[in-house]
XYZ file of C-alpha atoms in Angstrom:
559
model
C -74.961 -57.963 81.551
C -72.895 -54.852 81.003
C -74.520 -51.804 82.350
C -76.856 -50.881 79.428
C -77.264 -47.939 78.260
C -81.284 -46.457 79.365
C -82.361 -45.578 75.639
C -84.805 -47.016 74.214
C -84.004 -46.689 70.446
C -80.194 -47.482 70.817
C -80.295 -50.234 73.332
C -82.279 -52.259 70.587
C -79.281 -52.205 68.664
C -76.290 -53.981 68.608
C -73.336 -52.886 67.520
C -71.197 -55.510 65.327
C -68.358 -53.845 62.606
C -64.797 -53.693 63.992
C -63.010 -51.396 62.098
C -59.153 -50.997 62.432
C -58.758 -47.212 61.874
C -56.327 -44.882 63.560
C -57.256 -41.008 63.439
C -54.129 -38.739 64.108
C -54.857 -35.437 65.510
C -52.312 -33.154 66.660
C -51.053 -33.577 70.181
C -51.779 -30.543 72.223
C -50.855 -32.130 75.636
C -48.099 -29.725 76.622
C -46.527 -30.993 79.984
C -48.120 -34.524 80.009
C -45.762 -37.312 81.377
C -47.203 -40.340 78.620
C -45.368 -43.315 81.034
C -47.920 -43.955 83.130
C -51.754 -43.258 84.238
C -50.861 -41.840 88.140
C -52.458 -38.707 88.379
C -48.864 -36.901 88.468
C -48.321 -38.274 84.786
C -51.789 -36.617 84.048
C -53.088 -39.266 82.603
C -56.843 -40.767 83.314
C -57.654 -44.247 82.647
C -61.240 -45.123 81.720
C -63.046 -48.439 80.462
C -66.132 -50.387 79.527
C -67.083 -54.023 78.346
C -68.547 -52.705 75.179
C -66.162 -55.066 72.632
C -64.346 -53.949 69.989
C -65.701 -50.071 68.526
C -65.963 -48.638 64.774
C -63.599 -45.564 64.384
C -66.469 -43.153 64.894
C -66.963 -39.557 66.709
C -70.236 -37.786 65.201
C -71.650 -37.030 68.672
C -75.086 -37.098 67.664
C -74.772 -41.194 66.738
C -75.873 -43.231 69.587
C -74.461 -45.999 67.808
C -70.758 -44.185 67.315
C -67.957 -45.291 69.408
C -67.554 -41.416 71.032
C -71.380 -42.296 72.262
C -70.864 -46.018 73.509
C -67.281 -45.030 75.351
C -68.550 -41.501 76.464
C -65.700 -39.709 74.916
C -67.654 -37.144 72.900
C -68.556 -35.148 76.037
C -64.544 -34.418 76.457
C -65.302 -32.749 72.525
C -68.336 -31.308 72.494
C -69.772 -28.936 74.586
C -73.732 -28.144 75.410
C -75.048 -25.000 75.687
C -76.336 -25.705 80.117
C -74.806 -28.188 81.721
C -77.759 -29.750 83.872
C -76.807 -32.895 86.515
C -78.239 -35.691 85.759
C -79.025 -36.992 89.310
C -80.552 -33.533 90.455
C -83.004 -33.385 86.820
C -84.882 -30.209 88.480
C -81.644 -28.578 89.337
C -80.980 -24.897 87.415
C -78.269 -26.082 85.318
C -74.807 -24.476 85.056
C -74.351 -21.896 82.267
C -71.686 -23.353 79.726
C -71.225 -22.355 76.386
C -74.284 -20.040 77.363
C -74.032 -17.585 79.780
C -78.534 -17.169 79.756
C -81.158 -18.711 78.479
C -84.560 -17.424 79.293
C -87.891 -19.832 78.055
C -90.934 -17.669 77.228
C -94.610 -18.443 75.661
C -94.619 -21.565 78.098
C -92.213 -23.398 76.876
C -92.666 -22.450 72.904
C -89.555 -20.175 72.779
C -86.051 -19.982 74.546
C -83.672 -17.519 73.847
C -80.096 -18.132 74.444
C -76.934 -15.802 74.851
C -73.561 -17.215 74.346
C -70.347 -16.772 76.135
C -68.162 -14.350 73.912
C -65.172 -16.601 75.455
C -66.054 -19.791 73.604
C -64.237 -20.937 70.989
C -63.374 -23.915 68.809
C -60.346 -26.237 69.918
C -59.155 -25.124 66.122
C -58.644 -21.879 67.587
C -61.975 -20.184 65.769
C -64.428 -18.085 67.552
C -67.785 -20.202 68.460
C -70.786 -17.689 67.117
C -74.615 -17.596 67.388
C -74.090 -19.071 63.449
C -72.584 -21.986 64.767
C -75.361 -22.638 67.621
C -77.884 -21.963 64.587
C -76.439 -24.084 62.321
C -76.592 -26.843 65.015
C -79.864 -26.862 65.397
C -80.563 -26.584 62.096
C -78.950 -29.368 61.524
C -81.147 -31.579 63.691
C -84.083 -30.250 62.474
C -83.119 -30.818 59.043
C -81.610 -34.596 59.755
C -84.441 -36.413 61.995
C -81.600 -39.533 62.195
C -79.329 -36.530 63.881
C -82.367 -35.489 66.274
C -82.115 -38.737 68.478
C -84.974 -36.738 71.235
C -87.390 -36.079 68.463
C -87.391 -32.408 69.226
C -90.018 -30.908 67.025
C -87.723 -27.648 65.951
C -89.882 -24.724 63.995
C -88.241 -21.388 64.003
C -84.247 -20.704 64.574
C -83.154 -17.104 64.527
C -79.578 -15.424 65.391
C -80.399 -11.955 67.276
C -77.064 -10.494 67.351
C -75.270 -12.399 69.910
C -78.103 -14.195 70.727
C -79.636 -17.351 69.668
C -83.567 -18.040 69.389
C -85.886 -21.123 68.791
C -89.733 -21.451 68.483
C -91.531 -24.727 69.051
C -95.082 -25.046 67.619
C -96.224 -26.407 71.331
C -94.782 -26.544 74.651
C -90.930 -28.015 75.104
C -91.265 -27.921 79.139
C -90.848 -32.018 79.013
C -88.083 -31.461 76.576
C -86.096 -28.406 77.885
C -82.961 -29.885 79.541
C -83.127 -32.356 76.058
C -82.577 -28.787 73.995
C -80.804 -26.830 76.401
C -77.620 -29.880 76.547
C -77.622 -30.091 72.847
C -74.080 -30.789 72.067
C -73.055 -27.793 69.332
C -70.476 -28.193 66.832
C -68.400 -25.793 64.581
C -70.038 -24.567 60.967
C -67.141 -23.867 59.131
C -66.804 -27.879 59.796
C -69.983 -29.621 59.393
C -71.630 -27.588 56.549
C -68.849 -29.123 54.118
C -70.372 -32.417 54.999
C -72.204 -34.055 52.660
C -73.963 -36.270 54.655
C -74.290 -35.829 58.425
C -76.430 -38.920 59.129
C -73.495 -41.446 57.861
C -70.282 -38.839 58.940
C -67.890 -40.805 60.599
C -65.979 -37.486 61.731
C -62.871 -39.342 62.272
C -60.918 -35.978 63.438
C -63.691 -34.124 65.542
C -62.874 -30.699 66.376
C -64.888 -29.035 69.347
C -65.094 -26.452 71.756
C -64.429 -28.920 75.020
C -60.814 -29.320 76.515
C -60.199 -32.391 74.625
C -58.693 -33.694 71.074
C -59.070 -36.882 69.335
C -55.015 -38.118 69.933
C -55.437 -41.919 68.921
C -57.888 -44.636 67.899
C -57.892 -48.125 67.912
C -61.175 -50.871 68.378
C -59.758 -51.313 71.673
C -58.271 -47.779 73.214
C -59.022 -44.549 71.823
C -56.450 -41.464 73.702
C -57.962 -38.044 73.904
C -55.206 -35.080 74.345
C -55.643 -31.989 76.480
C -56.369 -28.660 74.150
C -53.637 -26.043 76.047
C -55.909 -23.236 74.758
C -59.099 -24.499 75.627
C -61.400 -21.092 76.555
C -62.307 -22.385 80.109
C -58.663 -22.679 81.243
C -56.021 -25.573 81.699
C -56.840 -29.247 82.829
C -55.612 -30.840 85.420
C -55.922 -33.908 83.467
C -53.990 -34.084 80.596
C -54.873 -37.286 78.666
C -58.113 -39.709 78.855
C -57.372 -42.927 78.038
C -60.368 -45.252 77.118
C -60.149 -48.662 77.017
C -63.036 -50.790 75.649
C -63.107 -54.342 76.862
C -64.857 -57.531 75.269
C -67.283 -58.600 78.479
C -67.779 -57.308 82.245
C -65.394 -59.995 84.012
C -62.277 -58.659 81.826
C -63.532 -55.215 82.618
C -64.108 -56.118 86.704
C -60.089 -57.226 86.364
C -58.998 -53.861 84.858
C -60.719 -52.303 87.635
C -59.681 -54.492 90.630
C -55.375 -54.240 89.415
C -55.653 -50.328 89.224
C -55.520 -50.269 84.879
C -58.554 -48.787 84.571
C -59.290 -46.546 87.526
C -63.005 -45.269 86.127
C -66.178 -47.323 84.872
C -69.040 -48.669 85.015
C -69.818 -52.104 84.712
C -71.855 -54.378 87.017
C -70.678 -57.104 89.176
C -71.982 -59.409 91.554
C -69.981 -59.299 94.387
C -68.636 -55.734 93.838
C -67.062 -56.319 97.898
C -65.049 -58.482 97.209
C -64.140 -58.393 93.550
C -63.562 -54.453 93.575
C -63.577 -52.957 96.924
C -61.407 -54.917 98.785
C -58.548 -55.042 96.408
C -57.891 -51.579 97.926
C -60.688 -50.627 100.463
C -59.105 -47.199 100.501
C -58.948 -46.076 97.098
C -61.701 -48.148 94.975
C -64.993 -46.323 95.284
C -68.113 -46.706 93.337
C -71.744 -44.881 94.229
C -74.767 -45.854 92.029
C -77.295 -43.172 92.567
C -81.094 -42.917 90.871
C -82.100 -40.466 88.160
C -86.035 -40.690 87.265
C -85.709 -43.730 84.772
C -85.990 -47.653 86.331
C -86.129 -51.187 84.799
C -89.245 -52.993 85.294
C -91.227 -56.469 84.040
C -93.272 -54.976 81.141
C -96.144 -57.279 80.203
C -97.436 -58.075 76.454
C -101.295 -56.237 77.277
C -102.541 -57.091 73.994
C -102.038 -61.032 74.880
C -104.719 -62.619 77.564
C -104.582 -62.589 80.251
C -102.120 -59.976 80.685
C -104.782 -57.440 79.140
C -106.620 -58.126 82.698
C -105.509 -54.906 84.818
C -106.328 -56.988 88.008
C -103.982 -59.714 87.020
C -100.867 -57.441 86.357
C -101.494 -55.676 89.842
C -102.167 -58.628 91.701
C -98.870 -59.878 90.463
C -96.756 -56.436 91.211
C -98.267 -56.736 94.939
C -96.466 -60.068 95.723
C -92.963 -59.328 93.668
C -90.203 -58.837 96.511
C -88.481 -55.546 95.582
C -85.552 -56.093 98.391
C -85.200 -59.033 97.143
C -84.190 -58.311 93.814
C -82.415 -55.557 95.492
C -79.673 -57.316 97.436
C -79.862 -61.000 95.443
C -80.430 -59.954 91.743
C -78.714 -56.334 91.951
C -76.232 -56.846 94.304
C -77.526 -53.603 95.623
C -75.850 -51.518 93.218
C -79.441 -50.498 91.687
C -81.264 -48.222 93.869
C -84.390 -49.835 95.537
C -88.101 -48.998 94.469
C -89.854 -48.718 97.361
C -93.116 -46.747 95.741
C -95.756 -48.725 93.704
C -96.004 -45.599 91.665
C -92.496 -46.991 90.080
C -91.056 -43.153 90.871
C -87.113 -43.535 92.310
C -86.878 -42.224 95.683
C -85.337 -39.502 96.550
C -84.894 -38.204 92.928
C -88.662 -37.871 92.435
C -90.045 -37.055 96.050
C -91.060 -33.990 94.842
C -93.285 -35.147 92.120
C -95.150 -38.221 94.376
C -98.828 -37.354 94.783
C -100.562 -37.089 97.995
C -102.199 -40.472 98.228
C -98.960 -42.099 97.294
C -96.303 -40.763 99.341
C -96.721 -43.117 102.522
C -97.556 -46.290 99.955
C -94.959 -49.261 100.133
C -94.147 -52.069 97.936
C -93.856 -54.303 100.716
C -95.255 -57.953 99.627
C -99.145 -58.446 100.194
C -100.237 -62.055 99.074
C -103.237 -61.466 100.672
C -104.312 -58.410 98.932
C -103.204 -59.611 95.983
C -105.510 -63.095 95.924
C -108.502 -60.762 97.114
C -108.294 -58.842 94.532
C -108.032 -61.567 91.886
C -111.308 -63.088 93.546
C -112.786 -60.041 92.886
C -111.897 -60.432 89.410
C -113.317 -63.584 88.525
C -110.060 -65.519 89.177
C -110.312 -68.853 90.818
C -107.418 -71.044 92.671
C -107.701 -74.450 91.928
C -105.335 -77.072 93.495
C -102.844 -74.760 93.710
C -103.478 -73.532 90.263
C -104.581 -69.845 89.340
C -107.545 -70.186 86.392
C -108.427 -66.747 84.798
C -112.556 -65.892 84.562
C -112.838 -68.036 81.178
C -111.367 -71.693 83.780
C -107.981 -71.360 81.576
C -105.146 -71.500 84.046
C -102.561 -68.727 84.279
C -99.218 -69.149 82.539
C -96.310 -67.089 81.075
C -92.795 -67.283 79.802
C -90.860 -64.734 80.856
C -87.486 -63.556 78.713
C -84.071 -61.720 78.599
C -81.030 -62.321 76.891
C -78.523 -64.746 77.600
C -75.955 -63.822 80.150
C -77.707 -60.724 82.015
C -77.116 -62.418 84.703
C -78.963 -59.640 87.164
C -82.041 -59.622 84.674
C -82.006 -63.589 84.714
C -82.014 -63.677 88.709
C -84.885 -61.055 88.772
C -86.742 -63.190 86.870
C -86.149 -66.512 89.055
C -87.285 -64.621 92.093
C -90.502 -62.904 90.231
C -91.375 -66.568 89.096
C -91.013 -68.047 93.230
C -92.967 -64.586 94.021
C -95.939 -65.263 91.638
C -95.886 -68.960 92.490
C -97.576 -67.829 95.118
C -100.678 -66.756 93.938
C -100.717 -70.312 91.573
C -99.149 -68.975 88.398
C -96.989 -71.133 86.775
C -94.017 -69.140 85.096
C -91.036 -70.510 83.104
C -87.637 -68.117 82.168
C -86.621 -68.515 78.452
C -83.607 -66.673 77.294
C -82.174 -65.369 73.940
C -79.605 -63.808 72.367
C -79.239 -59.863 72.861
C -80.456 -59.311 69.326
C -83.292 -61.730 68.938
C -84.834 -60.632 72.262
C -84.384 -57.303 71.074
C -86.527 -57.544 67.944
C -89.341 -59.202 69.948
C -89.709 -56.595 72.630
C -89.724 -54.036 69.409
C -92.434 -56.352 68.306
C -94.493 -57.569 70.720
C -93.471 -60.800 70.685
C -93.048 -61.981 74.424
C -95.059 -62.349 77.259
C -93.273 -60.777 80.037
C -89.720 -59.118 80.011
C -87.554 -57.269 82.024
C -86.718 -54.210 79.959
C -85.673 -50.236 81.606
C -87.618 -47.068 80.630
C -86.247 -43.460 79.587
C -85.141 -40.998 82.036
C -85.515 -37.707 82.306
C -85.905 -34.799 84.494
C -89.356 -35.581 85.576
C -91.044 -38.801 85.720
C -93.306 -37.643 82.475
C -90.471 -39.403 80.667
C -90.545 -42.720 82.878
C -94.340 -42.880 82.392
C -94.557 -41.459 78.812
C -92.025 -44.320 77.517
C -94.465 -47.066 79.677
C -97.622 -45.895 78.611
C -98.240 -43.429 75.490
C -101.373 -43.766 73.304
C -99.376 -41.674 70.685
C -96.685 -44.353 70.003
C -98.526 -47.878 69.781
C -97.892 -49.925 67.640
C -99.881 -52.909 66.672
C -97.877 -56.639 67.109
C -95.265 -57.477 64.667
C -94.701 -53.832 63.930
C -91.817 -52.648 65.412
C -92.200 -50.244 68.540
C -88.999 -48.018 68.426
C -89.999 -45.001 71.193
C -91.136 -47.268 73.376
C -95.339 -48.784 74.998
C -93.496 -52.326 73.973
C -96.408 -53.561 76.226
C -98.676 -52.222 74.146
C -100.843 -51.029 76.732
C -103.468 -48.963 75.373
C -105.133 -46.558 78.116
C -107.002 -43.491 76.341
C -106.775 -41.593 80.538
C -103.090 -42.140 80.159
C -102.860 -40.923 76.679
C -104.960 -37.681 77.210
C -102.775 -37.150 80.725
C -99.447 -37.675 79.204
C -100.477 -34.690 76.887
C -102.131 -32.184 79.667
C -98.787 -32.572 81.069
C -96.327 -32.232 78.017
C -98.703 -28.991 76.932
C -99.957 -27.788 80.466
C -99.578 -23.815 81.151
C -99.178 -23.945 84.888
C -97.462 -26.574 87.666
C -101.083 -27.152 89.060
C -102.073 -28.780 85.525
C -98.960 -30.908 85.692
C -99.322 -31.954 89.183
C -102.768 -33.058 88.456
C -102.058 -34.853 85.288
C -98.668 -36.432 86.901
C -101.603 -37.908 89.647
C -103.465 -39.472 87.226
C -100.477 -41.504 85.958
C -99.504 -42.515 89.173
C -102.659 -43.740 89.828
C -103.016 -46.001 86.791
C -99.388 -47.442 87.173
C -100.490 -48.956 90.604
C -104.078 -49.372 89.905
C -103.170 -51.230 85.924
C -99.781 -51.823 86.548
C -98.647 -52.014 83.159
C -95.268 -52.614 84.382
C -94.404 -53.674 87.461
C -91.292 -51.612 88.589
C -88.319 -53.484 90.384
C -85.351 -51.696 90.727
C -84.193 -48.267 89.776
C -81.901 -47.512 87.132
C -78.421 -45.730 88.690
C -76.379 -43.425 86.891
C -73.525 -44.972 88.551
C -69.974 -45.636 88.488
C -66.960 -47.415 89.674
C -63.563 -45.030 90.191
C -60.411 -44.857 92.415
C -58.916 -42.249 94.398
C -55.120 -43.738 94.185
C -54.195 -41.058 91.153
C -56.955 -38.147 91.485
C -59.548 -36.674 93.903
C -62.405 -34.431 93.568
C -65.230 -37.157 92.466
C -68.336 -36.471 93.188
C -70.144 -38.656 96.226
C -73.341 -38.997 98.080
C -72.382 -35.856 100.112
C -71.339 -34.097 96.743
C -73.579 -35.132 94.463
C -72.227 -31.895 91.772
C -72.381 -34.537 89.035
C -73.914 -37.975 88.099
C -70.695 -40.719 88.428
C -71.100 -42.019 85.220
C -68.170 -41.293 82.292
C -70.837 -41.251 79.638
C -73.363 -38.949 81.301
C -72.946 -35.027 79.734
C -71.930 -33.837 82.956
C -68.882 -36.154 82.877
C -66.971 -33.474 81.505
C -67.862 -31.220 84.353
C -66.505 -33.930 86.626
C -62.930 -34.203 84.582
C -62.686 -30.280 84.555
C -62.761 -30.920 89.174
C -60.161 -33.543 89.396
C -57.253 -33.088 91.051
C -53.981 -35.206 91.627
C -53.901 -37.158 94.559
C -51.290 -35.873 96.701
């Protein structure tokens, strides 16, 4: 499989349209040598296995080429730059020099950097920022995070946002909103469908050319933060993992993120000195979602017992090729990113398989083992079907490992593959027994747990659930804890609610955590240096993340 984006609604859609359109912007790549990809020429090459793209640079549309390839983050800037792998750290001032939350995160005031300006030379003002938030408030299709904006006001050079409820869990999403120029967007008849083929942002790059296969951005000499070393960015959309891997291996692509079953041989060995990769974890995970609306998977004892025998280390090594960080805590919270959130009772907990313990839980719950077959309390053999898309080899391998693991409990499973589109529809409508799927991620584990357990987004079987809770998990206790966490006015209340969520995750296992969802990348130091590393984790290394702009601004030609 390709490395998938971890946003629930977005990942369920499948891009199909291909339109060969070229968008030209005035070249501002002063002094850049266009003859090659070396650092000396000022060109950085990027690529992903997403197939041909349609010319669309609307930064608010998750299906646009600018979002898929990641170049929107080079054109449009946020008010604050946050580190996706250090989500609890205070962000860096960007378009805003200061931001202050009040009234239990019901009010935030942004003070803008007076130096900021658009690529067309016009100043970036408080009116632009206010307009952007009004745009998102008015058009739900552009408000991908579903932020409930209320009051939006300009106070001199400041912008004040107010909300009816606490936005503690949404604070990073709000401060990292892409800001767009009012003088351009206010003339657009329908911004929800506008392809924005000549994007004008405040970032250091402009769109130079676009084709379904290759998109080129060129540097803006007048960038308000100063001159950039990287003068040109070239994005290539490859048809599959194999093509992208080959391009990385031969140096045609210098920055990417693609799953490789044997990255040491396929990539690192081709240039051990320069071919690097780093796959740190955020606070999202991959896991086996149960359809808890189907018997016998509505029984928490069965789900917990299955969770207790899954070999996460085998999945880490065999299915994920050690690229995806291993889940070592039964709460599902990835470590070390989630260490500050762990409840005291789970700080030393382990995910080591415990077959004997699992069998005891099943026996206590009325399950019986007869002739090597597990039967539910009603005497019916426990069987299930695992489903995932064909070609997503890490998931399919993971399902095979889980299938063997639960066989130790007398559970018979089979694996069925589907097209990505059919699988996405089945996941959304609840037409599955169990499936490997990712969760949302955020500044705290709340986003992950909310995606898995929130009764507020629970949909009946057959009705599409676009926001999560695909397993139809129904727990008033979990829903109440999520609401309490989101609206708490102090850390003690939030900690208490988070501890409740962890206990529900461990004891009722609505999902079996199988791997942390990394925000990783492969990159080459042959032409460019200054990349984030485990020793210097100043940004998430993946080039579709908002802080990818910070990486590009930090790069320097290799000597």
